[in-house]
Each structure stands twice: as C-alpha cells, then as structure tokens.
Short mmCIF file of C-alpha atoms in Angstrom, two decimals:
data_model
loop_
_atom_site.label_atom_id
_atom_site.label_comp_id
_atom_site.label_asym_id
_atom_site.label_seq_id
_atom_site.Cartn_x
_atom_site.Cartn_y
_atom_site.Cartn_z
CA UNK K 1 116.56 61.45 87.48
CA UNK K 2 115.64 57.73 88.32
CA UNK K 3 111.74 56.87 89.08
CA UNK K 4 110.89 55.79 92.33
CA UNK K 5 107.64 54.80 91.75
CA UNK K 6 105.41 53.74 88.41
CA UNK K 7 101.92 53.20 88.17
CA UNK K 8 98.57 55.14 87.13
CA UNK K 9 96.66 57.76 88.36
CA UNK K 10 92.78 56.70 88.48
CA UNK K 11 89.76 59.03 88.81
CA UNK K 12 86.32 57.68 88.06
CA UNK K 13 86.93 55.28 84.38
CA UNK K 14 89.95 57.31 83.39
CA UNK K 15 92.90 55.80 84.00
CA UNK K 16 96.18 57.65 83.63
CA UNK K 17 99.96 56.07 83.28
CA UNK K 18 102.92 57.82 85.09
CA UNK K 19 106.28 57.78 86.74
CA UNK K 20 107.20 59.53 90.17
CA UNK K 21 110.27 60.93 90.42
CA UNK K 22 111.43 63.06 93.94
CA UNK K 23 111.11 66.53 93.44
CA UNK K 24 113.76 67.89 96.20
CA UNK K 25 117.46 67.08 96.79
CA UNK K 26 119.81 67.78 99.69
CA UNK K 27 122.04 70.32 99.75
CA UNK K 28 123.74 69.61 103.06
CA UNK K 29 127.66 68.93 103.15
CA UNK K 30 128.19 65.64 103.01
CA UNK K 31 130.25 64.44 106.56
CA UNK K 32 131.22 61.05 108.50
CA UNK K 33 132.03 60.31 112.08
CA UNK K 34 135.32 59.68 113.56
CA UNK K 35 137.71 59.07 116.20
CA UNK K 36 138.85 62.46 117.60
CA UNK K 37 141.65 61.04 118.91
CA UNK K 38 143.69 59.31 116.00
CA UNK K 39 140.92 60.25 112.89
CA UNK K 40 139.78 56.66 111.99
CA UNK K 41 136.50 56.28 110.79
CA UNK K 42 133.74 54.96 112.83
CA UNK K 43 131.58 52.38 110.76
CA UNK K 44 128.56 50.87 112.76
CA UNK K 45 127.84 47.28 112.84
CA UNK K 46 124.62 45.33 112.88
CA UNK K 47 125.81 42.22 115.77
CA UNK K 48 123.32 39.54 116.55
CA UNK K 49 122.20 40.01 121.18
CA UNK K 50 122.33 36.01 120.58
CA UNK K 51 125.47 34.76 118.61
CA UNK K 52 127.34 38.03 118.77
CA UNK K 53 128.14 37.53 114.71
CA UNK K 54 128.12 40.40 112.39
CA UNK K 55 124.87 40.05 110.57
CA UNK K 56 124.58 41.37 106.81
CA UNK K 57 121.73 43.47 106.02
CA UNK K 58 120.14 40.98 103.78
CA UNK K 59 119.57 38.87 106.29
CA UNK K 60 117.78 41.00 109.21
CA UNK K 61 114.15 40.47 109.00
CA UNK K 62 111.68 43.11 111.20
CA UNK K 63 109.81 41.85 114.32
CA UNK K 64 107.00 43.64 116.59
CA UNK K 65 107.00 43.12 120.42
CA UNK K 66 104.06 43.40 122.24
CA UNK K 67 105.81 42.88 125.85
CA UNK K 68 105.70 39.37 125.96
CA UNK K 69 105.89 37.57 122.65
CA UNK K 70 107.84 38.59 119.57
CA UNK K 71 106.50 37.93 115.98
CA UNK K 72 108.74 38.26 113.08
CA UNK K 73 107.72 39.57 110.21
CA UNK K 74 109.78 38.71 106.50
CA UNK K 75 109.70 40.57 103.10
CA UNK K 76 107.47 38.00 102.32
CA UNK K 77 104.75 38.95 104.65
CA UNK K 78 105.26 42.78 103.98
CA UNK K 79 104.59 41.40 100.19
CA UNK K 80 101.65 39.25 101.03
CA UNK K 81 99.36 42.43 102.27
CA UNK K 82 96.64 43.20 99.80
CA UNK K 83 97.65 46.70 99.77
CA UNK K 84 101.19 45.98 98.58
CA UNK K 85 100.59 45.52 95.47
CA UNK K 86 98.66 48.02 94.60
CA UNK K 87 100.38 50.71 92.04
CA UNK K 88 97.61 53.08 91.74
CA UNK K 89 97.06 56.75 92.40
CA UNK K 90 93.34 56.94 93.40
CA UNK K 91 91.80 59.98 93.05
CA UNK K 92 89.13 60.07 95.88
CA UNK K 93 88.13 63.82 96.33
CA UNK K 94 87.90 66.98 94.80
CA UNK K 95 88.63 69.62 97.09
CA UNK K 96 88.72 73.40 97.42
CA UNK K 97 92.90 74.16 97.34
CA UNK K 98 92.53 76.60 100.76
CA UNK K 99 91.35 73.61 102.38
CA UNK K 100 94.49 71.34 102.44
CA UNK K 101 96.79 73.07 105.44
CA UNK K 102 100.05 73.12 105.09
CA UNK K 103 100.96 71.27 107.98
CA UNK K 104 99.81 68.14 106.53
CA UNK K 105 101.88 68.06 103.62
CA UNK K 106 104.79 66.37 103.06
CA UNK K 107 107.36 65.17 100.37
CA UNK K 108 106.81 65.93 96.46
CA UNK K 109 107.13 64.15 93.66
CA UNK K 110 106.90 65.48 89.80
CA UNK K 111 104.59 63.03 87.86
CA UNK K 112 105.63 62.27 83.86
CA UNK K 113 102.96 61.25 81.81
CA UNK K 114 103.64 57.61 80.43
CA UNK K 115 101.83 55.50 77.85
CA UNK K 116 101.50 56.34 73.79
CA UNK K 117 99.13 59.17 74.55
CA UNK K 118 99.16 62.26 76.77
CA UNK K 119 96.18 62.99 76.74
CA UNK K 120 94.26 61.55 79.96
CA UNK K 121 96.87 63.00 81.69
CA UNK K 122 96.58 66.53 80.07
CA UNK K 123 92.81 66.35 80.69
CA UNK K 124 93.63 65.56 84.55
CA UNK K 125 95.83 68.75 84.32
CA UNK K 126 93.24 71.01 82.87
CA UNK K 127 90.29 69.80 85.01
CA UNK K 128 92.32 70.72 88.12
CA UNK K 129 93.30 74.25 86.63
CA UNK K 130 89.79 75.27 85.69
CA UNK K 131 87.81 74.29 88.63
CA UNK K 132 90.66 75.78 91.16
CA UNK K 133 90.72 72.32 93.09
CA UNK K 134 93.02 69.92 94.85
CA UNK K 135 92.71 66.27 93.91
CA UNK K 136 92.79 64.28 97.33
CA UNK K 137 94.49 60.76 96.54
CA UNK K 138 95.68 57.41 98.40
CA UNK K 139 98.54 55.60 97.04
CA UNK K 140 101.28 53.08 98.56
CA UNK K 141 105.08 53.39 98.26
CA UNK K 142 107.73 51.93 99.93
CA UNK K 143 105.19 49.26 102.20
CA UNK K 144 102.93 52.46 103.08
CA UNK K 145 99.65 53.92 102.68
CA UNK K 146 99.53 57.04 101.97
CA UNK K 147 97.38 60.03 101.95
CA UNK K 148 98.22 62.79 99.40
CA UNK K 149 97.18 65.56 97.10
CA UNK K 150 97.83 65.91 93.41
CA UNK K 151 98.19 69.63 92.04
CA UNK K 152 99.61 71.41 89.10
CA UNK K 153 102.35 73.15 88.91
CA UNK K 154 104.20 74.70 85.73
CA UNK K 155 102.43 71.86 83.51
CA UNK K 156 103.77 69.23 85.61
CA UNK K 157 101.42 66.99 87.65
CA UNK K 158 102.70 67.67 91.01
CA UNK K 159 102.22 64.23 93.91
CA UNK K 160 102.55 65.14 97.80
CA UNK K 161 102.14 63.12 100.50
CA UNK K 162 100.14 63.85 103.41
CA UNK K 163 99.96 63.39 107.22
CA UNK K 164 97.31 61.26 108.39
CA UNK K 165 94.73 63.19 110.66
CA UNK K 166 95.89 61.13 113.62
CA UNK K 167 99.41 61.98 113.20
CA UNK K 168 99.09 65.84 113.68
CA UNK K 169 99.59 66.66 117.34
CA UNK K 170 96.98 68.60 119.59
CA UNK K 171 98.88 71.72 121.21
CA UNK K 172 97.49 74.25 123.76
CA UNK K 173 100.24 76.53 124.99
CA UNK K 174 98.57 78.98 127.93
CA UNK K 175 100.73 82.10 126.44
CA UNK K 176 99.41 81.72 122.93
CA UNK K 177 95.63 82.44 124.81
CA UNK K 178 97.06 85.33 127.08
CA UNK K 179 94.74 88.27 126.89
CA UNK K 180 97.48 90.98 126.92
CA UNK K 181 96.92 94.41 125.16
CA UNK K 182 98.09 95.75 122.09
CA UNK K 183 98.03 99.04 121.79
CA UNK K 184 96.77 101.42 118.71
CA UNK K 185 100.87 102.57 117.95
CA UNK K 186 102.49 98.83 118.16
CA UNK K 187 99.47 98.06 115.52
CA UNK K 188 100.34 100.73 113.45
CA UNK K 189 104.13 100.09 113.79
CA UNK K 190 103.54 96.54 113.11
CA UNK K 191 101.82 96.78 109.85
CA UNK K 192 104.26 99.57 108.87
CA UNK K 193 107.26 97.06 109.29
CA UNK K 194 105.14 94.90 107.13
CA UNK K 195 104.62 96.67 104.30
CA UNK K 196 108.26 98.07 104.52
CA UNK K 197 109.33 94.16 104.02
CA UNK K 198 106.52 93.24 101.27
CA UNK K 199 107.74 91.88 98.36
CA UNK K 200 106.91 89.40 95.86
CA UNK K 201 108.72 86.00 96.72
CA UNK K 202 111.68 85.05 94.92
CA UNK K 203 113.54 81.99 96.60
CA UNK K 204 115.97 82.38 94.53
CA UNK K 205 117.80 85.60 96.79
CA UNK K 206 117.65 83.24 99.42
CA UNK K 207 120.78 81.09 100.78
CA UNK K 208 121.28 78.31 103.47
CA UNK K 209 124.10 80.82 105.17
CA UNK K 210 125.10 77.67 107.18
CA UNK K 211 126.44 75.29 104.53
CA UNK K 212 128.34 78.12 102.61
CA UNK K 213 130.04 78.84 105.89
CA UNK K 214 130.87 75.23 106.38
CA UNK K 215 131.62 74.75 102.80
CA UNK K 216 134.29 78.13 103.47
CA UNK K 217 135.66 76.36 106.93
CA UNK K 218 136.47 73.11 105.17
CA UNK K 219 138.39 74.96 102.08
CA UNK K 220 140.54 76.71 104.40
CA UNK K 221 141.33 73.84 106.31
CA UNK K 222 142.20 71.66 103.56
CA UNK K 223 144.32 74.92 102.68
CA UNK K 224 146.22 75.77 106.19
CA UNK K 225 145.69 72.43 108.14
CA UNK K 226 144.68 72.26 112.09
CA UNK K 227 146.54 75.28 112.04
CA UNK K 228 143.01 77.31 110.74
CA UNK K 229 142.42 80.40 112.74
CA UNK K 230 138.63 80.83 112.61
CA UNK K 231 138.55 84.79 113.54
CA UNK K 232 140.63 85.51 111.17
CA UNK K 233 138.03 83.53 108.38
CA UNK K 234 134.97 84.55 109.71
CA UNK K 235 135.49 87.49 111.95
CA UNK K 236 134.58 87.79 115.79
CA UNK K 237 131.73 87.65 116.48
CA UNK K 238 129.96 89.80 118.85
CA UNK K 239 127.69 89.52 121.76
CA UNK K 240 123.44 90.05 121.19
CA UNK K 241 122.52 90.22 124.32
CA UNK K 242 122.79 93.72 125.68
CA UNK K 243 121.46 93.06 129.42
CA UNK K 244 118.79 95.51 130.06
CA UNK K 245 115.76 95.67 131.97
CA UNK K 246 113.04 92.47 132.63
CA UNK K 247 109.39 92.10 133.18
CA UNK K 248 106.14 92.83 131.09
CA UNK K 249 106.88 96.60 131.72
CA UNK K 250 110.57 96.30 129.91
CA UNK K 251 109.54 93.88 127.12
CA UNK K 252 106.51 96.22 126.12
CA UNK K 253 109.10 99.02 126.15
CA UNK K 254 111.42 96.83 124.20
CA UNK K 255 108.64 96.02 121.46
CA UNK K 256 108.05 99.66 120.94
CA UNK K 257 111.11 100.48 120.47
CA UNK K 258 112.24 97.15 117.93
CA UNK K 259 109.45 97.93 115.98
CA UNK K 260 110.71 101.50 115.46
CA UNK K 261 114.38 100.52 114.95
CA UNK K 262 113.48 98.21 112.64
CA UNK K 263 111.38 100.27 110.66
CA UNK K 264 114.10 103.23 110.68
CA UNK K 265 117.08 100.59 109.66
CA UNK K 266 114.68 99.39 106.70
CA UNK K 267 114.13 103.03 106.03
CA UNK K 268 117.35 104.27 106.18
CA UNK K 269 118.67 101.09 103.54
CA UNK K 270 115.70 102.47 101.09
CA UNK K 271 116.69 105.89 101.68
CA UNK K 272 120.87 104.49 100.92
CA UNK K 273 119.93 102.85 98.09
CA UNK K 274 117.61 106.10 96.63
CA UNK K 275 120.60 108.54 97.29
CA UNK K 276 123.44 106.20 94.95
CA UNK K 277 120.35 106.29 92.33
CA UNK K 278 119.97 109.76 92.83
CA UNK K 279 123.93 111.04 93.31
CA UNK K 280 124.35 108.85 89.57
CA UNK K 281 121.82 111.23 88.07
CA UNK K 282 122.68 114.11 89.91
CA UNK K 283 125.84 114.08 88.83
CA UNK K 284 124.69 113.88 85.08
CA UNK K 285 122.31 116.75 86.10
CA UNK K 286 124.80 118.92 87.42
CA UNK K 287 127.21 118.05 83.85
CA UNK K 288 124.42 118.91 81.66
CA UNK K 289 124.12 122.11 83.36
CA UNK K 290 128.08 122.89 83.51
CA UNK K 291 127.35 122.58 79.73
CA UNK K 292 124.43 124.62 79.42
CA UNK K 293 126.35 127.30 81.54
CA UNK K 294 129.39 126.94 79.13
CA UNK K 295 127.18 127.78 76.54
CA UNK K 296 125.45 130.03 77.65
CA UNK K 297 128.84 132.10 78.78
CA UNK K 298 130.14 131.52 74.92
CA UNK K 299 126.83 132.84 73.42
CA UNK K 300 127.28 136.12 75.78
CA UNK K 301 130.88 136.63 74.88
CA UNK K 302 129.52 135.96 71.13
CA UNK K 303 126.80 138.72 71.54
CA UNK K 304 129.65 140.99 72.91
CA UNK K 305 131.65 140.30 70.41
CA UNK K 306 129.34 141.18 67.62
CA UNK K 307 128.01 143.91 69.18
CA UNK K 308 131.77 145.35 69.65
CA UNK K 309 132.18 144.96 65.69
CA UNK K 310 129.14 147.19 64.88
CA UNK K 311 130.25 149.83 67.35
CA UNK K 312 133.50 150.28 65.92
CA UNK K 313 131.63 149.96 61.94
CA UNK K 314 129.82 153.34 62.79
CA UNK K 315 132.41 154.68 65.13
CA UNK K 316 130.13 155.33 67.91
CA UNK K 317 130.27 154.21 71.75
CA UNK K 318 127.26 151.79 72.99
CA UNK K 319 125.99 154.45 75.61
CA UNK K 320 125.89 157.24 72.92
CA UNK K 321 123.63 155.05 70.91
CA UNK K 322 121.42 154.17 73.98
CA UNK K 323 120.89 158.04 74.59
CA UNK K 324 120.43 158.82 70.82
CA UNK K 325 117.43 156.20 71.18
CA UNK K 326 115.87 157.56 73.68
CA UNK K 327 115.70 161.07 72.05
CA UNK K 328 114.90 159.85 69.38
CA UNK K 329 111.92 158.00 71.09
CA UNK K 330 110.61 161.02 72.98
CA UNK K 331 110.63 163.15 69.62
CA UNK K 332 108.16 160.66 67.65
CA UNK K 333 106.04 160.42 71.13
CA UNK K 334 105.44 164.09 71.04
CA UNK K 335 104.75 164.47 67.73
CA UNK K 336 102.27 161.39 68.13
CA UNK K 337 100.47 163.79 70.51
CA UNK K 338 100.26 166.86 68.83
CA UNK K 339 98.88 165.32 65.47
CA UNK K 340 95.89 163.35 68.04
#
C-alpha cells in the first residue's frame, strides 16, 4: 500500500507520528466509453472557450465566479492558506461511541504508527479501548478541512472522515409521519421474520451479484463474439409483478400475507436443511439397527441350535421336557404344603 497522508496525531502534550493509508478498494469492472458505431475510443479533451487549443492539465488553474467577476485561484494560493500546511491529527473531543451517527461518516483510513517508539501510539489505542470512547479529530488532506473520528479496530488506529453538520440534509417526507395502524398479528409476524433472519454478521457470505454477472457476460463474449446469446448465459428472466389488487385495503392484505410467505419460505429452507441432516443420520440409524436385527436373528438361530443338541443328547422332545417340569413343579408345591 502507498501512504496518502503523513503526519502526527496530537492530543493534549502527546504527540503521536503516523502514516494514512486508504482502507477500501474498488471492486467494480474496470470499463471505457466508445463509439457504438465503429468501437473507437472516446477520450475527452480539456479545449480553452478562448483560443480553442488543447490545454494540458498542468496548466489549468481553478477560478470562482461570483456572477460578475472571475478570480483565479493558482496552486500557489491553495498553498499559501494557513491551514495547508498543517499535517496534524488534532484530537479535540472525547466522545461517547453511540453518539457519532453513521450518516456522518465517511472514508477510512488505517493509521501505522511511525517514529522509533510505539508507544504514544499504543497508549492512544488503549485509552480509547478502556474508556469505550470515540476520539473526535480535525485534520486537512488533499486542500480540505476535515472533520473525523479516530477509533480502534483489530489493533489498528482506525481515521474516518466526517460530514460537516451543515452538509447533512433536513428531510420531512409526510408518509414517514402517517398515523396508520399496525395491528397486534403484523407485529407479531414482523418480529417473527426477524428472528427467523438473525444471525451474527459475516460479510464475508456476501457478494456484489452485479459485477460477477458482468464479469460472466464479458468472458463469454470474449469467448463467442457479438454472437452471445444472453438467455442462454443467464436464463430468462421472469416477470415480478403479478397485477393484483390496489389501495390501502389490498396493500394491508398484501403485508399480511408477505410477512407469512416469507416466514413459511424461511421455514420451509430450515426445515430442508434439518431433513438432509436428519435423512444422513437416519440412514446410519436404520444400518445400525439392520445390524442389531442381524444379530439378534443369529443369536436366536444360535439358541435353537444349542438347544436342538441337548434334546437329541437325552433323546427327549422339547414339549415332553416342558410337561415333565411342570409335574415336577406341582409335586414339590404339594409337598411344600403338607409339611407347613
């Protein structure tokens, strides 16, 4: 990675060195414009309203026009503010984290600790981990001001800018106050289909759908040419809309109803999934007791085997020796009773 920005972080006396270095990349396919009727590129020039020359970018200065006169401003102004040369991070509040709204935040930037000695910058680290706060900061990059934050994340001193309060737009939209009802059911459906979709995050599972299907439309056309026939790479694709009725009445209908198909189709995926877990062990279930049956049957046909054998050693039948038993059992009985 290449630093875009070196300087020091600064809170109270303590002064601490780093680099800044962008934390996010693009991912997007890269593409240029061009003629659709012969393919040459189109390649935009910078022409002078005045002398009509093409005018290299070295030379174009920026100018601000207030309606009636224009001033010009060079690098050499931009330089000359006070607040361009300034290469510090200045810590100027401590804040509790829930207080910084997402909205505001902007681009990040992974801080590396510079100098011969960590250790300002480890203290920095620590401070903002034990007291659970957000250090509010103003730096300048790239002829700006900026606002910021500085947190922590795995070890790493973590920069982002920040929208200026006057930047954020004010927004009433009349449907967002509407006073309609919701109804005991769609509340109960609602947090239903929530808790059938909680989950810890993982942005990893997740995939910009868009570039891999551009990404698969350029391979097959460098493969079959202008030729490409897109069903037959992606599939048709059907229509969403199914018509249906309009008005308040129909869309309450219709939210009663998504809510339940949505928590049946997330039902019926858990219930999918539990069945191939369940046929797997099932089916060692139903082996194990195949086996246990097999024994079972050879330990009977064992038993009837041996007790064969010692029928035909003392050349008696089985039921013979059942009925012996029995007599045999009534005679000690009622000699039991006549000696009580």
């Amino acid at each position: 990675m290449r630093a875009v920005w070196s300087g020091s972080i600064t809170f109270g006396l303590v002064n601490v060195p780093v680099k800044a270095y962008s934390a996010t990349k693009g991912h997007d396919v890269a593409l240029h414009q061009v003629h659709d009727a012969d393919g040459g590129r189109i390649r935009y020039q910078r022409r002078c309203e005045v002398c009509g020359k093409k005018v290299d970018y070295e030379h174009i200065d920026k100018a601000y026009e207030d309606g009636e006169q224009t001033v010009v401003l060079t690098d050499e102004d931009f330089e000359s503010l006070p607040e361009a040369q300034n290469d510090e991070i200045e810590v100027v509040q401590f804040v509790p984290s829930d207080q910084i709204d997402p909205i505001t935040l902007g681009k990040s930037y992974f801080l590396e600790p510079q100098g011969k000695s960590p250790k300002s910058y480890l203290l920095l680290r620590q401070a903002l981990e034990d007291t659970d706060r957000t250090a509010v900061v103003t730096f300048s990059l790239r002829q700006k001001t900026r606002l910021g934050v500085l947190r922590v994340q795995d070890r790493i001193l973590v920069l982002q800018s920040m929208r200026w309060a006057d930047e954020l737009r004010e927004v009433d939209f009349p449907a967002a106050r509407s006073r309609a009802k919701i109804g005991a059911k769609e509340k109960k459906l609602a947090a239903a289909l929530v808790d059938q979709f909680a989950s810890d995050f993982t942005p990893e599972e997740f995939v910009d759908t868009y570039q891999v299907e551009l990404r698969q439309l350029i391979d097959a056309k460098l493969e079959q040419g202008e030729a490409l026939d897109t069903e037959a790479t992606f599939g048709e694709r059907g229509d969403a809309s199914d018509g249906g009725d309009t008005g308040e009445d129909a869309e309450v209908i219709d939210l009663m109803q998504a809510l339940k198909s949505s928590l049946d189709k997330k039902r019926g995926g858990r219930r999918t999934a539990a069945k191939g877990a369940g046929s797997t062990s099932g089916s060692k279930t139903s082996r194990s007791k195949t086996s246990g049956s097999k024994t079972s049957r050879s330990k009977a046909s064992g038993t009837k085997k041996t007790g064969a054998k010692k029928s035909d050693s003392s050349g008696e039948k089985p039921a013979k020796s059942a009925k012996s038993g029995a007599a045999s059992g009534e005679k000690s009985g009622s000699r039991r009773r006549k000696s009580a």
